[in-house]
Tab-separated table of C-alpha atoms in Angstrom:
chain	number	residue	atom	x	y	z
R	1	UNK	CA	5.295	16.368	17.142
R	2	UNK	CA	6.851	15.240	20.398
R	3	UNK	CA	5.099	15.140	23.903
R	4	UNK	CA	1.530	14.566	22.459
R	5	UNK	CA	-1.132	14.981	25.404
R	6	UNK	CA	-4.376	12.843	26.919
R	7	UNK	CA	-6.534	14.981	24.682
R	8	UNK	CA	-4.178	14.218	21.480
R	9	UNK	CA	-4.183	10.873	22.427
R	10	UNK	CA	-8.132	10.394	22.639
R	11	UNK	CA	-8.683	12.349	19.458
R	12	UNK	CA	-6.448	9.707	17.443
R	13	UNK	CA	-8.758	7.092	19.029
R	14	UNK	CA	-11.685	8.504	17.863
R	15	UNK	CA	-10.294	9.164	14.561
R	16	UNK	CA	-9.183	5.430	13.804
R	17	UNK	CA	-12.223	3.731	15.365
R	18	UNK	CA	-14.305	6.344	13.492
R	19	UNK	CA	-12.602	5.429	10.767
R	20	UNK	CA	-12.978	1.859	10.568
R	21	UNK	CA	-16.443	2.301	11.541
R	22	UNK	CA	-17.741	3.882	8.170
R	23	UNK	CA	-14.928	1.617	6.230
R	24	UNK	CA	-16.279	-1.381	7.826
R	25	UNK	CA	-20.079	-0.386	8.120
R	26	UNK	CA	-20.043	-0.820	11.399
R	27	UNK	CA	-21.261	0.315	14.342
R	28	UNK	CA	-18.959	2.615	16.520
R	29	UNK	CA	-20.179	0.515	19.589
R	30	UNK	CA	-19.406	-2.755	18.601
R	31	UNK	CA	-15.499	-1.508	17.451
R	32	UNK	CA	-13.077	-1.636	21.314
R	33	UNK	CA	-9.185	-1.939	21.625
R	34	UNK	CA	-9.076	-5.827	21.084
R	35	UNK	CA	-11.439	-5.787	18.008
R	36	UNK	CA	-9.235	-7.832	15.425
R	37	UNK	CA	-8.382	-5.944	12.259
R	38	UNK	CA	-8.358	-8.835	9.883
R	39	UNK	CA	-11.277	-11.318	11.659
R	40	UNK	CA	-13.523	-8.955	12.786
R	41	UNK	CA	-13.240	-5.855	10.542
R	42	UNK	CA	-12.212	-7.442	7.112
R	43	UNK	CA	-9.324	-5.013	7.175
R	44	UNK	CA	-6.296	-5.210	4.769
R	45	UNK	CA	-3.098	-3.309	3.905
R	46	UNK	CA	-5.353	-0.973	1.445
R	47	UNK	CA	-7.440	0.360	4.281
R	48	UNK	CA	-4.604	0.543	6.761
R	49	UNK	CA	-2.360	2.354	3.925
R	50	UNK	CA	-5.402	5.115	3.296
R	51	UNK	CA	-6.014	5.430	7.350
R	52	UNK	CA	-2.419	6.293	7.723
R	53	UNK	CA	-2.845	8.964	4.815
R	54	UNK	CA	-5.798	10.489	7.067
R	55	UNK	CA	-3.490	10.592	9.867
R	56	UNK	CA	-0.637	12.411	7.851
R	57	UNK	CA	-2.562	14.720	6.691
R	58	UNK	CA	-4.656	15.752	9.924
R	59	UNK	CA	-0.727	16.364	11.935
R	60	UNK	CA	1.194	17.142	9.218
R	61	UNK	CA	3.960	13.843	9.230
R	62	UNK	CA	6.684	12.954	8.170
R	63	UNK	CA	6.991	9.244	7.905
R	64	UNK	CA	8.096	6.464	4.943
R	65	UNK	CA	6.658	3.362	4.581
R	66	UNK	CA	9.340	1.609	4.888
R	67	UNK	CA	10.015	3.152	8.256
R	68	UNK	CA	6.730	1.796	9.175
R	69	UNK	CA	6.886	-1.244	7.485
R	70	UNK	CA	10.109	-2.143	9.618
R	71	UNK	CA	8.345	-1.383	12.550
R	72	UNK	CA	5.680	-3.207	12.136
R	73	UNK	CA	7.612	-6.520	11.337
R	74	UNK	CA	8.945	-6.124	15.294
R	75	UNK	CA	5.703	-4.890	16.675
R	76	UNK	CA	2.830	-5.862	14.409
R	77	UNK	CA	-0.725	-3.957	14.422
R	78	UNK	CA	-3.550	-6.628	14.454
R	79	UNK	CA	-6.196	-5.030	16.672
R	80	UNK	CA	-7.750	-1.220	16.841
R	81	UNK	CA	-5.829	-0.856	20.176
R	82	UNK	CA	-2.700	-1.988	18.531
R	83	UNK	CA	-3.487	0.260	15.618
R	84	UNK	CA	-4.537	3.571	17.992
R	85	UNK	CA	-0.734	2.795	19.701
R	86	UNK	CA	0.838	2.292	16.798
R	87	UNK	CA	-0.907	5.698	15.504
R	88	UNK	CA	-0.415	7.642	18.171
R	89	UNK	CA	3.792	6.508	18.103
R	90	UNK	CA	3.560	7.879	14.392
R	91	UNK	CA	1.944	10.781	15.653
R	92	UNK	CA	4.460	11.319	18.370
R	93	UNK	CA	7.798	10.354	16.713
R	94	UNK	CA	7.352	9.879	13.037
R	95	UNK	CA	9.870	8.347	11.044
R	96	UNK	CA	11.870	8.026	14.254
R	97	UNK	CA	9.391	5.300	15.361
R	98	UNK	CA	12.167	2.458	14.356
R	99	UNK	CA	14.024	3.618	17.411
R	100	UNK	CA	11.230	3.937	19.761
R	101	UNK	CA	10.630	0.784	22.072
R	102	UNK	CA	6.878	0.340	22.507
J	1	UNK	CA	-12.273	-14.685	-7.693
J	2	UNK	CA	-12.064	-16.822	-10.717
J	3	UNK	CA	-8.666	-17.155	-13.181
J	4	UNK	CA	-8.685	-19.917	-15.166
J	5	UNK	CA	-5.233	-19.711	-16.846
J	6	UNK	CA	-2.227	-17.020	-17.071
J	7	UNK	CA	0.710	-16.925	-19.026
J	8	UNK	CA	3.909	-14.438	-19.293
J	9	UNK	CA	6.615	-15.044	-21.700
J	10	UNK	CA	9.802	-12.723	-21.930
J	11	UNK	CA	13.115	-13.215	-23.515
J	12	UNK	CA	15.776	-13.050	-20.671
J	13	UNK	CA	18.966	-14.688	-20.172
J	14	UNK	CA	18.853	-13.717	-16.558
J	15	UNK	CA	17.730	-15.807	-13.739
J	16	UNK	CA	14.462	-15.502	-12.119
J	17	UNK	CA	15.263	-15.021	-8.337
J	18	UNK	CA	11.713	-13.929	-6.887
J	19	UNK	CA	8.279	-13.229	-7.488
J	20	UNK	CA	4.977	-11.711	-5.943
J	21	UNK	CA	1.314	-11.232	-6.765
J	22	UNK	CA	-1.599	-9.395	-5.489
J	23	UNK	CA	-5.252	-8.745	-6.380
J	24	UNK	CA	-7.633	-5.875	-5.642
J	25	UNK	CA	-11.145	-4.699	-6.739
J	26	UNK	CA	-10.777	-1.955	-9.416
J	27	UNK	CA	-13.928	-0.399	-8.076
J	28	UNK	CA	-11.952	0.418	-4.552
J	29	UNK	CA	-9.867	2.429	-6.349
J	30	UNK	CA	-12.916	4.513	-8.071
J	31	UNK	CA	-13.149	6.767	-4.825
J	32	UNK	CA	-9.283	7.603	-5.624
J	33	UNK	CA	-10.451	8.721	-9.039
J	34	UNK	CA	-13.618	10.914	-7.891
J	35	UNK	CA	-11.519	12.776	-4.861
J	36	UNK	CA	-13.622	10.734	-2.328
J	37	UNK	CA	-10.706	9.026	-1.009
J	38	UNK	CA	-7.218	11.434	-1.078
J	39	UNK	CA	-4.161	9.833	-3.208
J	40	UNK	CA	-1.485	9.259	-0.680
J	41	UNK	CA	1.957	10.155	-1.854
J	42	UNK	CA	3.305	7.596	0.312
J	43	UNK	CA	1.897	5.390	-2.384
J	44	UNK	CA	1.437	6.882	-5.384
J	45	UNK	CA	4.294	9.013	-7.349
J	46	UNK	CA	3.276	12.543	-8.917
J	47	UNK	CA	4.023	10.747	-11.780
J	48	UNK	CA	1.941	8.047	-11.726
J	49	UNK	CA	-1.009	10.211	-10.217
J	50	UNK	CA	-0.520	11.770	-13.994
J	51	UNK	CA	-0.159	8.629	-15.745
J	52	UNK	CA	-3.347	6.971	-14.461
J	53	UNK	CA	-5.582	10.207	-14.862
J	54	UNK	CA	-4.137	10.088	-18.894
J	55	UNK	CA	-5.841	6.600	-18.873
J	56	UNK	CA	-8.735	5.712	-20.471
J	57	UNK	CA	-9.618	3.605	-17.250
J	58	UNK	CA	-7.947	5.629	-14.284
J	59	UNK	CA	-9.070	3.043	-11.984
J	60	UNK	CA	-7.966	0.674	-13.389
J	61	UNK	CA	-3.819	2.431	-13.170
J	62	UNK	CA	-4.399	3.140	-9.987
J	63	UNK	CA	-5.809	-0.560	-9.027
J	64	UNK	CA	-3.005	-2.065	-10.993
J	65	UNK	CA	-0.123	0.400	-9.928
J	66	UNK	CA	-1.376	-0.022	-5.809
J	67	UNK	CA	-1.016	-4.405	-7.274
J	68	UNK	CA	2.579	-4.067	-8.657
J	69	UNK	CA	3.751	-2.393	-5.275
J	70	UNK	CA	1.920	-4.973	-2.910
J	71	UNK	CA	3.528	-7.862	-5.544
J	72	UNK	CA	6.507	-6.047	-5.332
J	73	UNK	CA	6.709	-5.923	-1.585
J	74	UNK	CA	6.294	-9.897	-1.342
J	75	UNK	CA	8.543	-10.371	-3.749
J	76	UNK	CA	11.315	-8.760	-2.116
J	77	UNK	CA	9.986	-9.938	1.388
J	78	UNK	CA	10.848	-6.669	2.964
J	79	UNK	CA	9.118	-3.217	3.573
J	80	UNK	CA	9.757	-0.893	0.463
J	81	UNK	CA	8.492	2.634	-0.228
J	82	UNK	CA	5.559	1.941	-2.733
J	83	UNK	CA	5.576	5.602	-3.888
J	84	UNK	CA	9.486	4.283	-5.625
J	85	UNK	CA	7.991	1.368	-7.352
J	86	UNK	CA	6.208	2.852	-9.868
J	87	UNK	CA	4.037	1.487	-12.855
J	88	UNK	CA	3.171	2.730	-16.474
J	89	UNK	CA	1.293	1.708	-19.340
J	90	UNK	CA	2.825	1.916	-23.029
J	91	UNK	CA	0.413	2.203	-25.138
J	92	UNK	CA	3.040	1.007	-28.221
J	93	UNK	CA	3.835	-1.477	-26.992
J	94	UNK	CA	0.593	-2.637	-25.310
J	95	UNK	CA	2.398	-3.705	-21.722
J	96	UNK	CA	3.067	-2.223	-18.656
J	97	UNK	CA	6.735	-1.437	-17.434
J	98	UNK	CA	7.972	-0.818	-14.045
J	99	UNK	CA	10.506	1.883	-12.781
J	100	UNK	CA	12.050	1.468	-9.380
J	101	UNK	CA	15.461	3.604	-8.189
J	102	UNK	CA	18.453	2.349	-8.945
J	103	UNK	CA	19.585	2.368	-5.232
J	104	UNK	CA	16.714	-0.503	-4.868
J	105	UNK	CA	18.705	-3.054	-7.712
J	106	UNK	CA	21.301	-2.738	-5.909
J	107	UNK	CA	19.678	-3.066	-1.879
J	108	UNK	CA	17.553	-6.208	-3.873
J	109	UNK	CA	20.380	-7.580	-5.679
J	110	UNK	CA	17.851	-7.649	-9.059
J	111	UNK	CA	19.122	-6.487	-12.528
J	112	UNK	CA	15.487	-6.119	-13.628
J	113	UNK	CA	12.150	-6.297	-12.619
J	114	UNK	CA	8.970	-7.294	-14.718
J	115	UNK	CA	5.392	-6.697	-14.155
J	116	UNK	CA	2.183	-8.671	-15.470
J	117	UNK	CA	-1.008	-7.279	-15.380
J	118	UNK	CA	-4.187	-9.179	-15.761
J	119	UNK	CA	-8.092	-8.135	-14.951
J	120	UNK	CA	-10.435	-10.675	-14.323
J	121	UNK	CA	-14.300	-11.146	-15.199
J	122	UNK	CA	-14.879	-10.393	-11.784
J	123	UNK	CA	-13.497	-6.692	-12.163
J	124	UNK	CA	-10.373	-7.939	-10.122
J	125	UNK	CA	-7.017	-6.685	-11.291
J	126	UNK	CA	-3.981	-9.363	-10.746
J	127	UNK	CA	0.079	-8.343	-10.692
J	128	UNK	CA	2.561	-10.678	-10.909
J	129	UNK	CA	5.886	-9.083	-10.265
J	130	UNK	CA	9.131	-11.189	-11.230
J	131	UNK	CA	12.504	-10.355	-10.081
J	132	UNK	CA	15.267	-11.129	-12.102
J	133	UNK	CA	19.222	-11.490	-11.966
């Protein structure tokens, strides 16, 4: 999927912070782009590994994890905005995100 | 989390060159079992999705199998594909073995790999992965 629009781009947000919200048991309100993944939400690689399945199925990608993995070692994902930008890159370029400059 | 002691033994004449270990709740992995949560082939090989449904305790596999790859990945102390690491339980021989590709001995530098499973009494499930060479 390349070129993903504004209303692409706001669904993704919704899904993740959606997500976390009923992962997390919390409220949708109190979850914003600099909520911290691992402080705040009690997040780990479990939860990030089964949000990532939710996204690959939903858009239909085509990504490895160690694709991602690499990725994440230069730009790493430790807050829901990171993890909405990091999502919607995925979304966008799939396993082509290790040559995308974010 | 409470382990009081843990012990592996294993003939080798190879050298141990790394080693990881991880620890999850079984019960996280009960939603896998039910079809409340999906099984991600990113993680999990059609294989293994087999293999832990053939268990008596499929949470437990899947638990265990999801431990080996986290292990796996500190171990080698670079991204891998978990749904290559694989883990199985031999009933004959009463321990678990783990398969990887042989493209990843080679990328790791290992000649072999081990895997020790352990559950604790808090329904935690502990793998130790050891790389040797």
């Amino acid at each position: 999927m390349s070129g993903i629009n504004e209303s692409i781009v706001n669904e993704i947000k919704d899904l993740v912070i959606n997500y976390f919200s009923e992962e997390c048991d919390i409220a949708k309100e109190n979850i914003n782009d600099s909520t911290n993944i691992i402080e705040e939400l009690e997040g780990d690689s479990l939860m990030l590994l089964s949000l990532l399945e939710v996204v690959r199925k939903k858009y239909n990608l085509s990504i490895e994890l160690k694709t991602l993995g690499k990725h994440l070692i230069k730009k790493p994902a430790n807050t829901v905005g990171e993890v909405v930008k990091l999502t919607t890159a995925i979304v966008e370029h799939g396993d082509n995100i290790i040559n995308v400059e974010l | 989390m409470v382990i009081t002691s843990s012990m592996l033994s294993f003939n080798t004449n190879k050298k141990l060159l790394a080693c990881g270990i991880d620890s999850e709740h079984i019960e996280r992995f009960t939603r896998l079992c039910t079809g409340e949560k999906a099984l991600s082939p990113l993680i999990f090989s059609p294989k293994e999705i087999e293999h832990c449904f053939s268990l008596d305790n499929p949470s437990i596999g899947f638990c265990a199998s999801f431990c080996c790859k986290e292990a796996m990945y500190k171990a080698c102390k670079q991204p891998i594909n978990f749904n290559t690491c694989e883990l199985f339980w031999t009933p004959s021989k009463e321990k678990y073995h783990v398969t990887l590709p042989n493209d990843f001995y080679l990328e790791h530098k290992i000649q072999e790999a081990i895997a020790q499973v352990e559950t604790s009494s808090a329904k935690e499930c502990i793998v130790t992965v050891f790389l040797l060479g």
